Short mmCIF file of C-alpha atoms and ligand atoms in Angstrom, two decimals:
data_model
loop_
_atom_site.label_atom_id
_atom_site.label_comp_id
_atom_site.label_asym_id
_atom_site.label_seq_id
_atom_site.Cartn_x
_atom_site.Cartn_y
_atom_site.Cartn_z
CA MET P 1064 -42.47 25.54 1.42
CA VAL P 1065 -40.65 22.00 0.64
CA HIS P 1066 -37.09 21.62 2.18
CA VAL P 1067 -35.73 19.65 -0.58
CA VAL P 1068 -33.02 17.21 0.60
CA PRO P 1069 -30.72 16.43 -2.04
CA SER P 1070 -29.91 12.76 -2.94
CA THR P 1071 -27.03 11.15 -2.43
CA ILE P 1072 -25.58 9.94 -6.20
CA PHE P 1073 -22.36 9.06 -7.45
CA PRO P 1074 -21.18 10.62 -10.50
CA ARG P 1075 -20.83 7.85 -13.23
CA VAL P 1076 -17.61 9.15 -15.39
CA TYR P 1077 -15.20 10.23 -13.40
CA GLN P 1078 -11.39 10.43 -12.71
CA MET P 1079 -12.16 7.63 -10.13
CA SER P 1080 -12.32 5.24 -12.87
CA ALA P 1081 -8.96 5.49 -13.93
CA TRP P 1082 -8.75 3.14 -11.17
CA ASN P 1083 -11.70 1.90 -9.09
CA HIS P 1084 -14.40 2.30 -11.41
CA ASP P 1085 -17.13 1.98 -8.90
CA VAL P 1086 -17.82 1.94 -4.84
CA MET P 1087 -18.72 -0.48 -2.97
CA ARG P 1088 -20.09 0.75 0.62
CA PHE P 1089 -20.66 -2.56 1.58
CA GLU P 1090 -20.06 -3.78 5.70
CA GLY P 1091 -20.88 -7.42 7.11
CA ASP P 1092 -20.06 -10.93 7.19
CA VAL P 1093 -20.25 -13.99 5.19
CA TYR P 1094 -19.59 -16.80 7.50
CA GLU P 1095 -18.03 -20.52 6.41
CA LEU P 1096 -17.03 -19.74 2.71
CA GLU P 1097 -17.06 -22.04 -0.16
CA VAL P 1098 -13.87 -23.29 -0.95
CA ILE P 1099 -12.75 -25.29 -3.99
CA GLY P 1100 -10.16 -27.44 -3.60
CA SER P 1101 -9.31 -27.72 -0.01
CA LEU P 1102 -7.27 -25.85 2.75
CA PRO P 1103 -4.14 -26.73 4.93
CA THR P 1104 -5.96 -27.09 7.79
CA ASP P 1105 -3.35 -26.32 9.71
CA LEU P 1106 -3.18 -22.71 8.48
CA HIS P 1107 -4.65 -20.34 11.37
CA GLY P 1108 -4.77 -16.76 11.14
CA ALA P 1109 -6.58 -13.92 9.05
CA PHE P 1110 -5.18 -12.36 6.12
CA TYR P 1111 -6.39 -8.20 6.08
CA ARG P 1112 -6.25 -5.87 3.43
CA VAL P 1113 -7.92 -2.69 2.60
CA GLN P 1114 -9.31 -0.40 -0.31
CA PRO P 1115 -10.33 3.04 -0.91
CA ASP P 1116 -14.41 2.95 -1.47
CA HIS P 1117 -16.29 6.29 -1.13
CA ALA P 1118 -19.09 5.96 1.56
CA PHE P 1119 -20.45 9.11 0.30
CA PRO P 1120 -20.36 10.96 -3.24
CA PRO P 1121 -17.21 12.77 -3.21
CA MET P 1122 -17.57 16.87 -3.14
CA PHE P 1123 -15.62 17.18 -6.32
CA GLY P 1124 -17.83 14.93 -8.00
CA GLU P 1125 -16.08 13.74 -11.35
CA ASP P 1126 -12.60 15.42 -10.25
CA GLU P 1127 -12.43 12.74 -7.57
CA ILE P 1128 -8.81 10.48 -7.34
CA PRO P 1129 -9.26 6.98 -6.62
CA LEU P 1130 -6.91 8.09 -3.67
CA ASN P 1131 -9.42 9.60 -1.64
CA GLY P 1132 -11.56 6.48 -0.94
CA ASP P 1133 -12.69 5.75 2.76
CA GLY P 1134 -10.84 2.96 4.04
CA ASN P 1135 -12.95 -0.28 4.02
CA ILE P 1136 -11.18 -3.05 5.23
CA CYS P 1137 -11.45 -6.77 4.95
CA CYS P 1138 -10.64 -9.65 7.38
CA PHE P 1139 -10.38 -13.55 5.62
CA TYR P 1140 -10.03 -15.40 8.72
CA PHE P 1141 -8.72 -18.74 8.67
CA GLU P 1142 -9.14 -21.72 11.07
CA ASN P 1143 -9.17 -26.04 10.74
CA GLY P 1144 -10.01 -25.60 7.60
CA HIS P 1145 -12.62 -23.12 6.98
CA VAL P 1146 -12.68 -19.59 5.89
CA ASP P 1147 -15.17 -16.71 7.62
CA PHE P 1148 -15.55 -13.50 6.12
CA LYS P 1149 -15.52 -9.59 7.45
CA ASN P 1150 -15.63 -6.12 6.15
CA ARG P 1151 -15.90 -2.89 7.77
CA TYR P 1152 -14.80 0.81 6.93
CA VAL P 1153 -12.05 2.33 9.34
CA ARG P 1154 -14.14 5.00 11.83
CA THR P 1155 -11.99 8.07 10.53
CA PRO P 1156 -13.23 11.32 11.97
CA LYS P 1157 -13.88 12.03 8.56
CA PHE P 1158 -15.79 8.58 8.15
CA GLU P 1159 -18.01 9.25 11.58
CA ALA P 1160 -18.85 13.49 10.64
CA GLU P 1161 -19.82 12.52 6.98
CA ARG P 1162 -21.99 9.60 8.01
CA ALA P 1163 -23.68 12.10 10.69
CA ALA P 1164 -24.22 14.56 7.56
CA ARG P 1165 -24.85 11.47 4.89
CA ARG P 1166 -22.80 13.56 2.71
CA ALA P 1167 -18.71 14.60 1.84
CA LEU P 1168 -17.69 17.08 4.34
CA PHE P 1169 -13.59 16.62 3.31
CA GLY P 1170 -13.01 17.93 0.09
CA ARG P 1171 -10.06 16.85 -2.16
CA TYR P 1172 -7.08 13.94 -1.33
CA ARG P 1173 -5.19 15.58 1.36
CA ASN P 1174 -6.30 19.29 0.68
CA LYS P 1175 -7.38 20.54 3.86
CA TYR P 1176 -8.03 24.19 2.39
CA THR P 1177 -11.29 22.21 0.40
CA ASP P 1178 -12.97 20.99 3.52
CA ASP P 1179 -16.18 22.11 4.81
CA PRO P 1180 -15.95 25.01 7.47
CA ARG P 1181 -17.35 22.73 9.64
CA VAL P 1182 -14.75 20.10 9.60
CA ARG P 1183 -12.05 22.36 10.34
CA ASP P 1184 -11.17 21.11 13.71
CA VAL P 1185 -11.11 17.47 13.51
CA LEU P 1186 -8.13 15.56 14.91
CA THR P 1187 -7.32 14.21 11.65
CA ARG P 1188 -8.61 14.39 8.08
CA THR P 1189 -7.14 10.60 6.86
CA THR P 1190 -9.07 8.27 5.53
CA ALA P 1191 -6.92 5.05 6.77
CA ASN P 1192 -7.07 3.78 3.22
CA THR P 1193 -3.76 1.81 2.27
CA HIS P 1194 -2.17 -0.54 4.56
CA VAL P 1195 -3.09 -2.77 7.29
CA ILE P 1196 -0.67 -4.34 9.41
CA TYR P 1197 -0.41 -6.15 12.62
CA HIS P 1198 2.36 -4.67 15.22
CA ALA P 1199 2.86 -4.97 18.87
CA ASN P 1200 -0.71 -6.35 19.65
CA LYS P 1201 -2.45 -4.42 17.28
CA ILE P 1202 -4.07 -4.07 13.78
CA MET P 1203 -3.66 -0.95 12.44
CA ALA P 1204 -4.75 0.85 9.69
CA LEU P 1205 -2.32 3.35 7.71
CA LYS P 1206 -2.40 5.98 5.70
CA GLU P 1207 0.79 8.35 4.83
CA ASP P 1208 -0.76 11.37 6.00
CA ALA P 1209 -1.67 10.39 9.29
CA PRO P 1210 -0.57 8.52 12.59
CA PRO P 1211 -2.08 5.27 12.41
CA PHE P 1212 -5.96 3.63 13.91
CA GLU P 1213 -6.10 0.66 15.79
CA ILE P 1214 -8.09 -1.58 14.32
CA ASP P 1215 -9.97 -5.09 16.63
CA ALA P 1216 -8.54 -8.00 14.50
CA SER P 1217 -11.49 -9.94 15.42
CA THR P 1218 -14.65 -7.39 15.38
CA LEU P 1219 -12.57 -5.11 13.06
CA GLU P 1220 -13.96 -2.08 14.88
CA THR P 1221 -12.21 1.00 15.20
CA VAL P 1222 -10.28 1.05 18.91
CA GLY P 1223 -8.62 4.69 17.64
CA LEU P 1224 -5.49 6.30 16.49
CA VAL P 1225 -2.24 5.02 17.75
CA ASN P 1226 0.53 7.29 19.68
CA TYR P 1227 3.01 4.42 20.39
CA ASN P 1228 2.45 4.62 24.31
CA ASN P 1229 2.93 8.62 24.51
CA THR P 1230 6.19 8.03 22.17
CA PHE P 1231 5.00 8.89 19.00
CA HIS P 1232 5.73 13.56 17.55
CA CYS P 1233 5.25 12.87 14.57
CA PRO P 1234 1.57 13.91 12.84
CA THR P 1235 2.54 11.55 10.11
CA HIS P 1236 3.19 7.85 9.70
CA THR P 1237 3.84 5.60 6.69
CA ALA P 1238 1.18 3.07 5.13
CA HIS P 1239 4.55 0.88 4.50
CA PRO P 1240 6.63 0.67 7.25
CA LYS P 1241 9.44 -2.53 7.35
CA ALA P 1242 9.08 -4.87 10.49
CA ASP P 1243 12.79 -6.72 11.34
CA SER P 1244 11.89 -10.06 12.10
CA ASP P 1245 15.09 -10.43 14.00
CA THR P 1246 14.81 -7.55 16.63
CA GLY P 1247 10.97 -7.19 16.45
CA GLU P 1248 11.33 -3.75 15.31
CA LEU P 1249 9.18 -1.74 13.43
CA VAL P 1250 11.14 0.83 11.14
CA ALA P 1251 8.85 3.69 9.89
CA PHE P 1252 9.02 7.35 9.13
CA GLY P 1253 6.60 10.39 8.43
CA TYR P 1254 6.65 13.02 5.31
CA GLU P 1255 5.84 16.23 5.47
CA ALA P 1256 6.04 15.51 8.92
CA LYS P 1257 5.78 19.54 10.00
CA GLY P 1258 2.73 20.03 8.18
CA ASP P 1259 1.55 19.87 4.58
CA GLY P 1260 4.47 20.30 1.63
CA SER P 1261 7.38 20.35 4.63
CA PRO P 1262 10.64 18.78 2.89
CA ASP P 1263 10.82 17.48 6.83
CA ILE P 1264 11.36 13.56 7.67
CA CYS P 1265 10.92 11.96 10.74
CA SER P 1266 12.67 8.34 10.59
CA PHE P 1267 11.91 6.62 13.68
CA THR P 1268 11.87 2.80 14.99
CA VAL P 1269 9.07 1.28 17.31
CA ASP P 1270 10.28 -1.52 19.63
CA LYS P 1271 8.71 -4.75 19.51
CA GLU P 1272 6.33 -3.41 22.75
CA GLY P 1273 5.48 -0.71 20.84
CA TYR P 1274 7.56 2.30 22.24
CA VAL P 1275 9.65 5.03 19.51
CA THR P 1276 13.25 4.57 20.64
CA GLU P 1277 15.00 5.88 17.57
CA GLU P 1278 13.72 9.19 15.96
CA VAL P 1279 15.75 11.55 14.05
CA TRP P 1280 14.25 14.66 11.61
CA PHE P 1281 15.70 15.63 8.93
CA LYS P 1282 14.97 17.64 5.63
CA ALA P 1283 14.72 16.36 2.13
CA PRO P 1284 15.67 18.70 -0.83
CA TRP P 1285 12.24 19.08 -2.03
CA ALA P 1286 8.82 17.58 -0.33
CA CYS P 1287 7.23 14.87 -2.46
CA MET P 1288 4.80 11.60 -2.51
CA ILE P 1289 7.40 9.76 -0.25
CA HIS P 1290 5.11 6.16 -0.43
CA ASP P 1291 7.53 3.44 0.52
CA PHE P 1292 11.40 3.39 1.37
CA TRP P 1293 13.77 0.62 1.86
CA ALA P 1294 15.05 -0.56 5.56
CA THR P 1295 18.57 -2.77 5.62
CA GLU P 1296 20.00 -3.91 8.89
CA ASN P 1297 21.79 -0.18 9.19
CA TYR P 1298 19.93 1.29 6.92
CA VAL P 1299 17.14 3.79 5.69
CA ILE P 1300 16.96 4.63 2.23
CA PHE P 1301 14.44 7.08 0.86
CA PRO P 1302 12.94 7.13 -2.87
CA ILE P 1303 12.66 10.77 -3.90
CA ASN P 1304 9.94 11.43 -6.85
CA GLY P 1305 9.05 14.08 -8.62
CA LEU P 1306 5.68 13.95 -7.15
CA LYS P 1307 5.93 17.53 -5.35
CA ALA P 1308 3.63 18.53 -2.95
CA SER P 1309 2.50 22.47 -3.42
CA VAL P 1310 0.88 24.15 -0.67
CA GLU P 1311 0.11 26.87 -2.80
CA GLN P 1312 -1.96 23.88 -5.32
CA MET P 1313 -3.83 23.30 -2.02
CA GLN P 1314 -4.98 26.94 -1.68
CA LYS P 1315 -5.86 27.11 -4.79
CA GLY P 1316 -8.43 24.17 -4.21
CA GLY P 1317 -5.81 21.77 -6.50
CA GLU P 1318 -4.67 18.55 -6.09
CA HIS P 1319 -1.91 18.18 -2.93
CA PHE P 1320 0.71 17.01 -5.82
CA TYR P 1321 1.63 17.56 -8.77
CA TRP P 1322 4.51 15.67 -11.31
CA ASP P 1323 7.32 18.09 -12.13
CA GLU P 1324 8.09 16.88 -15.31
CA ASN P 1325 11.64 19.31 -16.01
CA LEU P 1326 13.04 17.09 -12.89
CA ASP P 1327 15.69 14.68 -15.06
CA HIS P 1328 16.61 12.64 -12.17
CA GLN P 1329 15.52 10.94 -8.20
CA LEU P 1330 17.29 11.02 -5.21
CA LEU P 1331 17.93 8.27 -2.95
CA GLY P 1332 18.42 9.77 0.67
CA VAL P 1333 20.13 6.99 2.91
CA ILE P 1334 20.46 7.37 6.64
CA PRO P 1335 21.66 5.13 9.36
CA ARG P 1336 18.64 3.07 11.31
CA ARG P 1337 20.26 3.36 14.41
CA GLY P 1338 22.00 6.65 16.36
CA ALA P 1339 21.73 8.70 13.25
CA LYS P 1340 21.67 12.94 13.85
CA PRO P 1341 20.13 15.20 10.46
CA GLU P 1342 23.89 15.44 8.93
CA ASP P 1343 24.44 12.11 8.80
CA VAL P 1344 21.74 11.83 5.17
CA LYS P 1345 23.54 11.23 2.33
CA TRP P 1346 21.52 11.97 -1.07
CA PHE P 1347 22.55 10.12 -4.18
CA LYS P 1348 21.58 10.93 -7.74
CA THR P 1349 19.59 8.33 -9.71
CA SER P 1350 18.12 8.23 -13.00
CA ARG P 1351 14.47 9.31 -14.17
CA GLY P 1352 11.67 7.95 -13.10
CA CYS P 1353 8.76 7.56 -10.91
CA TYR P 1354 9.42 5.51 -7.45
CA SER P 1355 6.31 4.00 -6.20
CA HIS P 1356 6.86 0.85 -4.27
CA THR P 1357 9.98 -1.17 -3.11
CA ILE P 1358 10.56 -4.77 -3.00
CA ASN P 1359 13.04 -4.98 -0.69
CA ALA P 1360 17.05 -4.00 -0.08
CA TYR P 1361 19.66 -5.69 1.98
CA GLU P 1362 23.86 -5.32 2.62
CA GLU P 1363 26.44 -7.42 0.99
CA ASP P 1364 29.87 -6.92 0.71
CA GLY P 1365 29.43 -3.31 2.48
CA ASN P 1366 27.02 -2.40 -0.42
CA LEU P 1367 23.17 -1.37 -0.40
CA VAL P 1368 21.14 -3.55 -2.83
CA LEU P 1369 18.19 -2.25 -3.58
CA ASP P 1370 14.90 -3.71 -5.13
CA ALA P 1371 11.79 -1.98 -6.84
CA ASN P 1372 9.59 -1.42 -9.85
CA VAL P 1373 10.29 1.72 -11.21
CA TRP P 1374 7.33 4.12 -13.16
CA THR P 1375 9.35 5.67 -16.68
CA ASP P 1376 6.57 8.30 -15.90
CA CYS P 1377 4.48 9.82 -13.28
CA VAL P 1378 2.78 6.61 -11.87
CA PHE P 1379 -0.83 8.33 -10.77
CA PRO P 1380 -1.77 10.23 -13.75
CA PHE P 1381 -5.07 12.14 -12.41
CA PHE P 1382 -1.86 14.17 -10.82
CA PRO P 1383 -1.22 17.42 -12.56
CA ASN P 1384 2.10 18.86 -14.14
CA SER P 1385 3.62 21.60 -13.72
CA GLN P 1386 1.25 23.61 -16.00
CA GLY P 1387 -1.73 21.86 -14.60
CA LYS P 1388 -2.64 19.60 -17.20
CA LYS P 1389 -4.43 16.32 -15.92
CA PHE P 1390 -3.62 12.80 -17.57
CA HIS P 1391 -0.65 14.43 -19.47
CA TYR P 1392 0.87 10.69 -21.08
CA ASP P 1393 -0.85 8.27 -22.72
CA PRO P 1394 -0.88 5.12 -20.07
CA LYS P 1395 -0.46 2.59 -22.60
CA ASN P 1396 3.37 4.01 -23.07
CA ILE P 1397 4.59 3.68 -19.10
CA ARG P 1398 6.61 0.93 -18.14
CA SER P 1399 7.59 -0.16 -14.54
CA PRO P 1400 10.64 -2.21 -14.74
CA VAL P 1401 11.77 -4.24 -11.43
CA LEU P 1402 15.23 -2.60 -11.06
CA ARG P 1403 17.99 -3.59 -8.64
CA TYR P 1404 20.34 -0.83 -7.48
CA ARG P 1405 24.06 -1.74 -6.07
CA PHE P 1406 26.20 1.31 -4.14
CA ASP P 1407 28.59 2.26 -1.09
CA PRO P 1408 26.22 4.26 1.37
CA LYS P 1409 29.98 5.35 2.47
CA GLY P 1410 30.75 6.35 -1.14
CA SER P 1411 30.69 9.97 -2.78
CA THR P 1412 27.45 11.47 -3.69
CA GLU P 1413 28.84 13.04 -7.00
CA VAL P 1414 28.61 9.89 -8.71
CA MET P 1415 25.24 9.27 -9.94
CA VAL P 1416 23.82 5.64 -8.99
CA HIS P 1417 22.53 3.69 -12.22
CA PRO P 1418 20.64 0.20 -11.32
CA GLN P 1419 22.84 -2.24 -11.53
CA GLN P 1420 20.48 -4.69 -13.37
CA VAL P 1421 16.74 -5.13 -15.04
CA ILE P 1422 15.16 -8.04 -13.18
CA GLN P 1423 11.96 -7.72 -14.67
CA GLU P 1424 10.93 -5.41 -17.74
CA GLY P 1425 7.43 -4.08 -18.43
CA VAL P 1426 4.86 -3.19 -16.86
CA ASN P 1427 5.21 -4.90 -12.72
CA GLU P 1428 3.83 -3.63 -9.07
CA PHE P 1429 2.78 -4.70 -6.23
CA GLY P 1430 5.90 -6.90 -5.39
CA ARG P 1431 5.76 -8.62 -1.87
CA VAL P 1432 8.43 -11.10 -0.32
CA ASP P 1433 8.38 -13.66 2.47
CA ASP P 1434 7.99 -10.14 5.58
CA ARG P 1435 10.91 -12.17 7.41
CA LEU P 1436 13.04 -11.56 4.93
CA LEU P 1437 12.72 -7.82 5.16
CA GLY P 1438 16.13 -6.15 5.08
CA LYS P 1439 18.03 -9.35 4.91
CA LYS P 1440 19.34 -11.23 1.36
CA TYR P 1441 16.60 -13.24 0.15
CA ASP P 1442 15.34 -15.54 -3.37
CA ARG P 1443 12.22 -14.72 -4.37
CA TYR P 1444 9.45 -12.44 -4.61
CA TRP P 1445 5.77 -12.16 -5.79
CA ILE P 1446 4.53 -9.37 -8.21
CA LEU P 1447 1.53 -8.72 -10.88
CA THR P 1448 2.44 -7.90 -13.92
CA VAL P 1449 0.91 -7.60 -17.67
CA ASP P 1450 1.56 -10.00 -20.09
CA PRO P 1451 0.85 -8.65 -23.42
CA THR P 1452 0.36 -11.54 -24.98
CA LYS P 1453 -2.82 -12.34 -23.23
CA GLN P 1454 -6.03 -10.38 -22.59
CA ILE P 1455 -5.65 -7.30 -20.83
CA TYR P 1456 -8.72 -6.28 -18.80
CA SER P 1457 -8.89 -2.95 -18.61
CA ASN P 1458 -12.82 -2.25 -17.18
CA GLY P 1459 -13.23 0.41 -19.85
CA THR P 1460 -10.94 2.44 -17.34
CA ALA P 1461 -8.81 5.17 -18.50
CA ALA P 1462 -5.27 3.90 -17.05
CA GLN P 1463 -6.20 0.68 -15.10
CA ALA P 1464 -2.70 -1.26 -16.04
CA GLY P 1465 -4.76 -4.64 -15.86
CA PHE P 1466 -2.49 -6.78 -14.28
CA ASN P 1467 -3.23 -10.18 -15.26
CA THR P 1468 -0.79 -11.97 -14.28
CA LEU P 1469 0.89 -13.27 -11.54
CA LEU P 1470 4.94 -13.65 -11.38
CA CYS P 1471 7.51 -15.18 -9.04
CA HIS P 1472 10.85 -14.25 -9.38
CA ASN P 1473 13.68 -16.82 -8.35
CA PHE P 1474 16.89 -14.97 -8.17
CA LYS P 1475 18.70 -17.98 -7.08
CA THR P 1476 17.71 -20.08 -10.18
CA GLY P 1477 17.26 -16.95 -11.96
CA LYS P 1478 14.11 -18.47 -12.79
CA LYS P 1479 10.52 -17.37 -13.12
CA GLN P 1480 6.86 -18.48 -12.64
CA THR P 1481 3.48 -16.87 -13.49
CA TYR P 1482 -0.12 -17.72 -13.51
CA TYR P 1483 -2.85 -16.48 -15.28
CA HIS P 1484 -5.95 -17.30 -14.13
CA GLY P 1485 -8.09 -16.41 -17.26
CA ASN P 1486 -9.82 -13.80 -19.61
CA ASP P 1487 -12.09 -10.72 -17.57
CA VAL P 1488 -9.71 -11.26 -14.26
CA THR P 1489 -7.41 -8.95 -13.05
CA PHE P 1490 -5.51 -9.28 -9.68
CA GLN P 1491 -4.36 -7.82 -6.47
CA GLU P 1492 -1.29 -7.43 -4.67
CA PRO P 1493 0.03 -11.23 -3.09
CA CYS P 1494 1.01 -12.00 0.23
CA PHE P 1495 3.06 -14.33 1.70
CA VAL P 1496 1.72 -16.85 4.50
CA PRO P 1497 4.79 -18.91 5.94
CA ARG P 1498 3.73 -22.34 6.53
CA SER P 1499 3.08 -23.06 10.18
CA GLY P 1500 5.62 -24.67 12.27
CA GLY P 1501 8.65 -22.79 11.67
CA ALA P 1502 9.04 -22.97 7.94
CA SER P 1503 12.22 -22.12 6.55
CA PRO P 1504 11.97 -18.60 4.82
CA GLU P 1505 9.79 -18.71 1.49
CA GLU P 1506 8.15 -21.91 2.42
CA GLY P 1507 3.97 -21.26 2.57
CA TYR P 1508 1.95 -19.92 0.57
CA ILE P 1509 0.70 -17.25 -1.38
CA VAL P 1510 -2.67 -15.53 -1.03
CA ILE P 1511 -4.23 -13.29 -3.86
CA LEU P 1512 -7.32 -11.67 -4.15
CA ALA P 1513 -8.60 -12.37 -8.18
CA ASP P 1514 -11.99 -10.30 -9.40
CA LEU P 1515 -13.48 -11.95 -12.18
CA TYR P 1516 -15.13 -9.44 -13.72
CA ARG P 1517 -17.39 -11.47 -15.81
CA GLU P 1518 -19.03 -13.40 -12.80
CA SER P 1519 -19.29 -10.07 -10.91
CA ARG P 1520 -17.32 -11.35 -7.87
CA SER P 1521 -13.84 -11.73 -6.22
CA GLN P 1522 -12.39 -14.70 -5.02
CA LEU P 1523 -9.42 -15.26 -3.03
CA LEU P 1524 -6.85 -17.77 -3.94
CA LEU P 1525 -4.36 -20.18 -2.12
CA PHE P 1526 -0.71 -20.93 -3.94
CA ASP P 1527 1.64 -22.99 -3.02
CA ALA P 1528 4.39 -20.22 -2.78
CA GLN P 1529 6.88 -22.40 -4.38
CA ASN P 1530 4.80 -23.50 -7.26
CA ILE P 1531 2.38 -20.56 -8.55
CA ASP P 1532 2.87 -21.84 -11.90
CA LYS P 1533 0.51 -25.35 -10.82
CA GLY P 1534 -2.48 -22.95 -10.00
CA PRO P 1535 -4.29 -22.16 -6.66
CA ILE P 1536 -4.57 -25.50 -4.21
CA ALA P 1537 -7.37 -23.54 -2.74
CA GLN P 1538 -9.68 -20.71 -4.03
CA ILE P 1539 -11.99 -19.33 -1.60
CA LYS P 1540 -15.14 -17.87 -3.50
CA LEU P 1541 -16.73 -14.33 -2.42
CA PRO P 1542 -20.29 -13.79 -3.31
CA LEU P 1543 -19.42 -9.99 -4.10
CA LYS P 1544 -16.18 -7.99 -6.11
CA LEU P 1545 -14.44 -6.24 -3.76
CA LEU P 1546 -12.86 -3.23 -5.24
CA ASP P 1547 -9.31 -2.63 -6.66
CA GLY P 1548 -7.96 -2.83 -3.13
CA LEU P 1549 -3.98 -1.95 -1.76
CA HIS P 1550 -2.06 -3.50 0.94
CA GLY P 1551 -3.00 -6.23 3.15
CA SER P 1552 -1.02 -8.69 6.02
CA TRP P 1553 -1.03 -11.51 6.91
CA VAL P 1554 -1.67 -12.49 10.47
CA ASP P 1555 -0.74 -15.39 12.72
CA GLY P 1556 -3.91 -17.08 14.78
CA LYS P 1557 -1.78 -16.08 17.47
CA ASP P 1558 -1.64 -12.45 16.97
CA VAL P 1559 -4.63 -11.95 15.65
CA ASP P 1560 -5.87 -13.50 18.95
CA LEU P 1561 -3.49 -10.84 20.82
CA ALA P 1562 -4.77 -7.93 18.79
CA SER P 1563 -8.49 -8.65 19.62
CA LYS P 1564 -9.81 -5.92 22.16
CA GLY P 1565 -13.28 -6.45 21.93
CA THR P 1566 -15.59 -8.92 23.83
CA THR P 1567 -18.53 -9.66 20.89
CA GLY P 1568 -18.06 -10.72 17.81
CA LYS P 1569 -15.58 -12.97 17.53
CA VAL P 1570 -15.87 -14.31 13.27
CA ASP P 1571 -15.23 -17.46 14.54
CA GLN P 1572 -17.89 -18.25 17.07
C1 V55 W 2561 -0.71 4.93 -3.22
C2 V55 W 2561 -1.64 5.11 -2.16
C3 V55 W 2561 -2.35 6.23 -1.00
C4 V55 W 2561 -1.96 7.27 -1.29
C5 V55 W 2561 -0.55 7.52 -1.67
O1 V55 W 2561 -0.45 3.05 -3.88
C6 V55 W 2561 0.38 6.50 -2.50
C7 V55 W 2561 -0.20 4.36 -3.42
C8 V55 W 2561 -4.49 5.16 -1.16
O2 V55 W 2561 -3.61 6.14 -0.93
O3 V55 W 2561 -2.29 8.39 -0.38
FE1 FE W 2562 1.44 1.10 -1.39
#
């Protein structure tokens, strides 16, 4: 009898196409990238960023969602006016097990009940696909359902799971921790911290040596996706939205989250950053919407100032609503204005917190600041927006926003600058790069990936951060097209060296 091996073939029309149209599955190096324009020669460091990129056809085929791809990290290493590129998957237990089997063994996004029985005992089923950051001599790949994975800064090899020198006690870790540039601390949290569907949050701080120094556990009013948060000098603030976790739904083989369309409000959970007790948390009500990413926050005259884009409906249309219906709204009607909240953290929670100001109308996402100003008063943020007067390239997908424009907002002048690269181009998240030599805040560059669909290539654009409307000062050409990815970080050259643990493969040698 002939033994028939099922062929490896990815579904062509699937929910993944709500965002990522395809898979890349590529690992490799490109030495000495082509550069149009000229690079500042004192720019020394690396831009790391990650994309979800299914290594194997997903177990649930067309019903897969884009958040479940395997973390595939790339690095653009800059030195002496040269740029080298490297791309490598994170070696998670999931990636390794599926590679050995040459097929998917893990089921749905954050649903262990759908996994192949032979992988029930793995350490973690995370995909490590959401952010890459630097802290305490380590490059870390993050996903909010698991501890970080350390990545070698030069080779992109996976070093292993991070436990903060055995001081980390939470099974989950946000992909959006905030670094405090004054203290060198990393302010972070884990949610669903006592298991799938638990409303428990563990709010913690890692010091500059990589040890957990603050840790407080408390319960949110309900368990939901807490994808990002705000941190100021003295407070941390958790946005609580209607993307609720349901163990019942998971056990039925469904998604981890559902959208509670009957919820008429959201919450802001405020707790002191230092020395907090569980009973110190205060829950402020805010208007209906869907929190996703924050931009920045600070304290002013005893008030908290919180900036974020807030979606008018469920940010992820592929999660079902409470009736089990997916794609429950028309993505053309959704908006995501940038809002500013200002309220007294010591004030009454009986009073609803309304946004003080709409800073930017329309569809906006992936707002970033000069990270040295996280938690502090700041002048500028850079964000992706959709300019409806220009071509909105959607890649033929159901719900891709088509971010065609990079926007810089200046609070001090009230002025905005924008940049449109051309038709059939979409942008990925911008990242601020400080100018070398102790430059003042917001002096530096913006790096941003542009996906050139006509040429099937991606290009990393480098802007003078304060003059994006003048166009890129350099365009770094890639010979391949990356997928729509998520987040990334600029890491200074000396930190790249500190975070390089391997002995081989240094990109610049
Ligand atoms: C996001 C991304 C995730 C996730 C939860 O962009 C939220 C938001 C790539 O994974 O698991
Ligand atoms: Fe994110």
